[in-house]
């Protein structure tokens, strides 16, 4: 049965103040509650320890607090952590923490499952159950931040929306979550350290430009010609490369923010010198940098990772043509936490 209580996180500060005044309590308590909700990022009314038991009881009578709960934590040999969360309606989602010398990055999910069916991806084989709510996306960041502080002695510095789901198909909730994550009244993270990664929805990329978002944008490209890309990523049928190039240039014109092109190298699929040439031609048409990503084979997909030698040759060809390129070695392979591997496996 659906609860008749209001979700406490749907109220803004003014509404919380009104609630306290109406229930005969002090207005300033709203600030305390707001702090617990968005600055400390707790997942229950019970955890608001500087409120009296009576106030907490009153809050619990009026409000519900649907939140993610920690379900499972796995630590990789390379220090990467995969964290499984359970939603209030009993779905699993996953987030990953990737520590490096100069940063700690959290990779978060935006949907439960995914409706797109990228051929190389484990999440794409799952049914899309539903979009995540903004507070569930926020919970991932707040909880991963606490875990990072405990595990590595420092909090998150960067966030990438590269976990389960296509963030631009859940735009309003992703936007609201990022507003909270970046607000000075909340976690106060810099939007320049947040990257939203899309499989490529031209209309939504243009919308990001119109909305002049302050976070960074990455496109999962993975092939620089339409025929090949449509085979790997069926979304390319309705959002071909020309439409994406136009949309990305529009985004740049509106935001002045350079785009990252993500390119997973698959053996004998997109790792030839001809593929590199096509990628160079495409990359020259967009203000961008290219990230070459090492693939972690996902069972049953038939895709394999390109050889080390080919990866280097491919990157060199780009570099020699004046493209800014970085090779990203995959992390957390032993716990299925790498790109495209998130599928709630045990
Ligand atoms: S790669 Fe991303 S968009 Fe494609 S199926 Fe996987 S989760 Fe969905």
Coordinates of C-alpha atoms and ligand atoms in Angstrom, one line a residue:
X1 CA 0.0 0.0 0.0
X2 CA 1.3 3.5 -0.8
X3 CA 2.1 5.6 2.2
X4 CA 0.0 8.7 2.8
X5 CA 3.0 10.5 4.4
X6 CA 5.0 13.1 2.6
X7 CA 8.5 12.4 1.6
X8 CA 10.6 14.6 3.9
X9 CA 13.1 15.2 1.1
X10 CA 10.4 16.7 -1.2
X11 CA 10.3 19.8 1.1
X12 CA 12.5 22.8 0.7
X13 CA 13.8 24.8 3.7
X14 CA 10.9 27.2 3.8
X15 CA 8.3 24.4 3.8
X16 CA 10.2 22.7 6.6
X17 CA 10.1 25.9 8.6
X18 CA 6.4 26.2 8.0
X19 CA 5.9 22.7 9.2
X20 CA 7.8 23.3 12.4
X21 CA 5.9 26.5 13.1
X22 CA 2.6 24.8 12.5
X23 CA 3.4 22.0 14.8
X24 CA 4.2 24.4 17.5
X25 CA 8.0 23.9 17.4
X26 CA 10.9 26.3 16.9
X27 CA 11.5 27.5 13.3
X28 CA 15.3 27.0 13.6
X29 CA 14.8 23.2 13.9
X30 CA 14.1 23.3 10.2
X31 CA 17.7 24.3 9.6
X32 CA 18.9 21.4 11.7
X33 CA 16.8 19.0 9.8
X34 CA 17.8 20.5 6.5
X35 CA 21.5 20.1 7.5
X36 CA 21.0 16.4 8.4
X37 CA 19.2 15.8 5.1
X38 CA 21.5 17.6 2.7
X39 CA 24.8 18.4 4.4
X40 CA 25.3 15.4 6.4
X41 CA 23.3 13.2 4.0
X42 CA 21.7 10.8 6.5
X43 CA 19.3 8.1 5.4
X44 CA 16.8 8.1 8.3
X45 CA 15.1 10.5 10.8
X46 CA 16.5 8.3 13.6
X47 CA 20.0 9.4 12.6
X48 CA 19.3 13.1 13.3
X49 CA 20.9 12.8 16.7
X50 CA 20.8 16.5 17.9
X51 CA 17.0 16.5 17.7
X52 CA 15.0 15.3 20.7
X53 CA 13.3 12.0 20.6
X54 CA 10.0 13.8 20.7
X55 CA 10.8 15.9 17.6
X56 CA 12.0 12.8 15.8
X57 CA 8.8 11.0 16.6
X58 CA 6.8 13.9 15.4
X59 CA 8.7 14.0 12.2
X60 CA 8.3 10.2 11.7
X61 CA 4.5 10.5 12.2
X62 CA 4.3 13.1 9.4
X63 CA 7.0 12.1 7.0
X64 CA 8.3 9.1 5.2
X65 CA 12.0 8.9 4.4
X66 CA 12.6 6.5 1.5
X67 CA 16.4 6.1 1.1
X68 CA 19.0 3.8 -0.2
X69 CA 20.5 1.3 2.2
X70 CA 23.9 -0.2 1.9
X71 CA 23.6 -3.9 0.8
X72 CA 27.1 -5.1 0.0
X73 CA 30.7 -3.8 -0.3
X74 CA 33.4 -5.4 -2.4
X75 CA 37.1 -4.3 -2.4
X76 CA 39.2 -5.0 -5.5
X77 CA 42.9 -5.8 -5.4
X78 CA 43.6 -2.5 -7.0
X79 CA 41.7 -0.5 -4.2
X80 CA 38.6 0.0 -6.3
X81 CA 35.4 -0.5 -4.3
X82 CA 32.0 -1.7 -5.6
X83 CA 29.0 -0.9 -3.4
X84 CA 25.6 -2.4 -3.9
X85 CA 22.6 -0.4 -2.6
X86 CA 19.1 -1.5 -2.1
X87 CA 16.2 0.8 -2.8
X88 CA 13.1 1.3 -0.7
X89 CA 11.2 -0.9 -3.2
X90 CA 13.8 -3.6 -3.1
X91 CA 15.8 -3.1 -6.2
X92 CA 19.6 -3.3 -6.4
X93 CA 21.8 -0.6 -7.9
X94 CA 25.6 -0.3 -7.8
X95 CA 28.1 2.5 -7.4
X96 CA 31.9 2.3 -7.6
X97 CA 34.7 4.3 -5.9
X98 CA 37.9 4.6 -7.8
X99 CA 40.9 5.9 -5.8
X100 CA 43.9 7.5 -7.5
X101 CA 46.9 9.5 -6.3
X102 CA 45.3 12.9 -7.1
X103 CA 41.6 12.1 -6.9
X104 CA 38.8 9.9 -5.6
X105 CA 36.1 9.3 -8.2
X106 CA 32.7 7.9 -7.6
X107 CA 30.8 6.3 -10.5
X108 CA 27.1 6.5 -9.8
X109 CA 23.9 5.0 -11.4
X110 CA 21.0 7.0 -12.7
X111 CA 18.5 4.2 -13.5
X112 CA 17.7 0.7 -12.2
X113 CA 18.8 -1.3 -15.2
X114 CA 18.9 0.4 -18.7
X115 CA 16.5 0.6 -21.6
X116 CA 19.4 0.9 -24.1
X117 CA 21.0 -2.3 -25.3
X118 CA 24.6 -1.5 -26.0
X119 CA 26.0 -4.9 -27.1
X120 CA 29.1 -4.9 -24.9
X121 CA 27.4 -3.9 -21.6
X122 CA 26.2 -6.1 -18.7
X123 CA 23.7 -3.5 -17.5
X124 CA 22.1 -3.3 -21.0
X125 CA 21.2 -7.0 -20.6
X126 CA 19.0 -6.1 -17.6
X127 CA 15.5 -4.9 -17.8
X128 CA 15.0 -1.2 -17.0
X129 CA 12.9 -1.2 -13.9
X130 CA 12.6 2.5 -13.3
X131 CA 14.4 5.8 -13.1
X132 CA 16.2 6.6 -9.8
X133 CA 14.8 9.5 -7.8
X134 CA 17.0 12.5 -7.2
X135 CA 17.4 11.6 -3.6
X136 CA 18.5 8.1 -4.4
X137 CA 21.2 9.5 -6.7
X138 CA 22.1 11.9 -3.9
X139 CA 22.2 9.0 -1.4
X140 CA 24.7 7.2 -3.6
X141 CA 27.1 10.2 -3.5
X142 CA 26.6 10.9 0.2
X143 CA 27.1 7.3 1.1
X144 CA 30.1 6.7 -1.2
X145 CA 31.6 9.9 0.2
X146 CA 31.4 8.6 3.7
X147 CA 32.8 5.2 2.6
X148 CA 35.7 6.9 0.8
X149 CA 36.5 9.0 3.9
X150 CA 36.6 5.8 6.0
X151 CA 38.4 3.6 3.5
X152 CA 40.9 6.1 2.0
X153 CA 41.0 8.9 4.6
X154 CA 39.6 11.4 2.2
X155 CA 36.3 12.1 0.5
X156 CA 35.2 12.1 -3.1
X157 CA 36.7 14.7 -5.5
X158 CA 35.0 13.7 -8.7
X159 CA 31.7 12.1 -9.7
X160 CA 30.9 10.4 -13.0
X161 CA 27.5 9.3 -14.1
X162 CA 28.8 6.2 -15.8
X163 CA 27.1 3.5 -13.7
X164 CA 23.8 1.8 -14.5
X165 CA 21.5 3.6 -16.9
X166 CA 21.4 6.5 -19.3
X167 CA 21.4 9.7 -17.3
X168 CA 19.8 11.8 -20.1
X169 CA 16.8 9.6 -20.0
X170 CA 16.3 10.6 -16.4
X171 CA 17.2 14.2 -16.9
X172 CA 15.0 15.9 -14.3
X173 CA 16.0 13.7 -11.4
X174 CA 19.7 13.8 -12.4
X175 CA 19.5 17.6 -12.7
X176 CA 17.9 17.9 -9.3
X177 CA 20.5 15.5 -7.7
X178 CA 23.4 17.5 -9.2
X179 CA 21.8 20.7 -7.9
X180 CA 21.8 19.2 -4.4
X181 CA 25.3 17.8 -4.7
X182 CA 26.8 21.1 -5.8
X183 CA 24.7 23.5 -3.6
X184 CA 26.7 25.3 -0.9
X185 CA 23.9 24.3 1.5
X186 CA 24.6 20.7 0.7
X187 CA 27.7 18.7 -0.3
X188 CA 29.1 21.8 -2.1
X189 CA 31.0 19.9 -4.8
X190 CA 32.2 21.7 -7.9
X191 CA 30.1 21.1 -11.0
X192 CA 33.4 21.0 -13.0
X193 CA 34.2 17.8 -11.2
X194 CA 31.0 16.1 -12.2
X195 CA 30.8 14.4 -15.6
X196 CA 27.6 13.1 -17.1
X197 CA 28.2 10.4 -19.7
X198 CA 25.6 9.7 -22.4
X199 CA 25.3 7.0 -25.0
X200 CA 24.2 9.9 -27.3
X201 CA 20.8 11.4 -27.4
X202 CA 21.1 14.5 -29.7
X203 CA 18.0 16.2 -28.5
X204 CA 19.0 16.0 -24.9
X205 CA 22.6 17.2 -25.6
X206 CA 21.1 20.3 -27.2
X207 CA 18.9 20.7 -24.1
X208 CA 22.0 20.6 -21.8
X209 CA 23.4 23.4 -24.0
X210 CA 20.1 25.4 -23.7
X211 CA 20.2 24.8 -19.9
X212 CA 23.8 25.9 -19.8
X213 CA 24.8 23.2 -17.4
X214 CA 28.0 23.7 -15.5
X215 CA 29.0 20.1 -15.3
X216 CA 31.1 18.2 -17.9
X217 CA 29.7 16.1 -20.7
X218 CA 31.1 12.8 -22.0
X219 CA 29.9 10.9 -25.1
X220 CA 30.3 7.1 -25.2
X221 CA 31.3 7.0 -28.8
X222 CA 33.0 3.6 -29.3
X223 CA 32.9 3.8 -33.1
X224 CA 33.4 6.6 -35.5
X225 CA 31.2 5.4 -38.4
X226 CA 27.5 4.9 -38.3
X227 CA 27.4 1.3 -39.5
X228 CA 29.7 0.1 -36.9
X229 CA 28.3 2.2 -34.1
X230 CA 24.7 1.1 -34.8
X231 CA 25.8 -2.5 -34.4
X232 CA 27.4 -1.8 -31.0
X233 CA 24.9 0.8 -29.8
X234 CA 21.4 0.6 -31.3
X235 CA 20.7 4.1 -30.1
X236 CA 22.8 5.3 -33.0
X237 CA 20.0 4.4 -35.4
X238 CA 18.0 7.4 -34.2
X239 CA 20.9 9.5 -33.2
X240 CA 23.5 9.1 -35.9
X241 CA 27.0 10.6 -35.8
X242 CA 26.1 13.7 -37.8
X243 CA 23.3 14.6 -35.4
X244 CA 25.5 14.0 -32.4
X245 CA 28.4 16.2 -33.9
X246 CA 25.9 19.0 -34.5
X247 CA 24.4 18.7 -31.0
X248 CA 27.9 18.6 -29.3
X249 CA 29.0 21.7 -31.2
X250 CA 25.8 23.4 -30.0
X251 CA 26.5 22.3 -26.5
X252 CA 30.1 23.7 -26.7
X253 CA 28.9 27.0 -28.2
X254 CA 26.5 27.4 -25.2
X255 CA 28.7 26.2 -22.4
X256 CA 32.3 26.6 -23.6
X257 CA 32.9 23.2 -22.0
X258 CA 35.1 20.7 -24.0
X259 CA 33.5 17.3 -24.4
X260 CA 35.2 14.0 -23.6
X261 CA 34.8 11.3 -26.2
X262 CA 34.9 7.8 -24.6
X263 CA 36.1 5.1 -26.9
X264 CA 36.3 1.5 -25.6
X265 CA 38.8 -0.5 -27.7
X266 CA 37.4 -3.9 -28.8
X267 CA 39.6 -6.4 -30.5
X268 CA 39.0 -6.6 -34.3
X269 CA 35.9 -4.5 -34.0
X270 CA 37.0 -0.8 -33.7
X271 CA 40.8 -1.0 -33.1
X272 CA 42.2 -0.8 -36.7
X273 CA 44.2 2.0 -38.1
X274 CA 41.3 2.8 -40.4
X275 CA 39.1 3.2 -37.2
X276 CA 41.7 5.5 -35.7
X277 CA 41.7 7.6 -38.9
X278 CA 37.9 7.9 -38.8
X279 CA 38.1 8.8 -35.1
X280 CA 40.6 11.6 -35.9
X281 CA 38.3 13.0 -38.6
X282 CA 35.4 13.0 -36.2
X283 CA 37.3 14.4 -33.2
X284 CA 38.6 17.3 -35.4
X285 CA 35.0 18.5 -35.8
X286 CA 34.3 18.8 -32.1
X287 CA 36.1 20.6 -29.3
X288 CA 37.0 17.5 -27.4
X289 CA 39.5 15.2 -25.8
X290 CA 39.5 11.4 -26.4
X291 CA 39.7 8.8 -23.6
X292 CA 40.6 5.4 -24.9
X293 CA 39.2 2.8 -22.4
X294 CA 40.4 -0.7 -21.9
X295 CA 37.5 -3.2 -22.1
X296 CA 36.7 -5.8 -19.5
X297 CA 35.0 -8.6 -21.2
X298 CA 31.4 -9.2 -20.2
X299 CA 30.3 -12.9 -20.5
X300 CA 28.1 -13.7 -23.4
X301 CA 28.7 -10.5 -25.4
X302 CA 31.5 -11.9 -27.6
X303 CA 33.6 -8.8 -27.3
X304 CA 37.2 -9.0 -26.3
X305 CA 39.6 -6.3 -25.3
X306 CA 42.2 -5.0 -27.8
X307 CA 45.8 -6.0 -27.3
X308 CA 48.1 -3.7 -25.3
X309 CA 50.1 -3.2 -28.5
X310 CA 47.1 -2.2 -30.6
X311 CA 45.9 0.1 -27.8
X312 CA 49.2 2.0 -27.8
X313 CA 49.3 2.1 -31.6
X314 CA 45.8 3.4 -31.7
X315 CA 46.5 6.1 -29.1
X316 CA 49.7 7.2 -30.9
X317 CA 47.9 7.6 -34.2
X318 CA 45.5 10.0 -32.5
X319 CA 48.2 11.9 -30.7
X320 CA 50.2 12.3 -33.9
X321 CA 47.2 13.8 -35.5
X322 CA 47.0 16.4 -32.8
X323 CA 44.1 14.9 -30.8
X324 CA 44.4 15.1 -27.0
X325 CA 44.2 11.5 -25.9
X326 CA 44.4 9.5 -22.7
X327 CA 44.5 5.8 -22.2
X328 CA 42.3 4.7 -19.2
X329 CA 43.1 1.3 -17.9
X330 CA 40.2 -0.4 -16.3
X331 CA 39.9 -0.7 -12.6
X332 CA 38.1 -3.1 -10.3
X333 CA 38.0 -5.9 -12.9
X334 CA 38.2 -8.7 -10.3
X335 CA 35.0 -7.5 -8.7
X336 CA 33.1 -6.7 -12.0
X337 CA 33.2 -3.0 -11.2
X338 CA 34.7 -1.8 -14.5
X339 CA 33.0 0.0 -17.3
X340 CA 30.0 -1.9 -18.6
X341 CA 30.2 -4.6 -15.9
X342 CA 27.6 -3.4 -13.4
X343 CA 24.8 -5.9 -13.3
X344 CA 24.2 -6.7 -9.6
X345 CA 26.2 -9.9 -9.7
X346 CA 27.3 -11.4 -6.4
Ligands
LIG1 S1 26.6 1.3 -21.8 FE1 25.3 2.7 -20.6 S2 23.6 3.2 -22.0 FE2 24.6 1.4 -22.9 S3 23.4 -0.3 -22.1 FE3 25.1 0.0 -20.7 S4 24.3 1.3 -19.1 FE4 22.9 1.5 -20.8

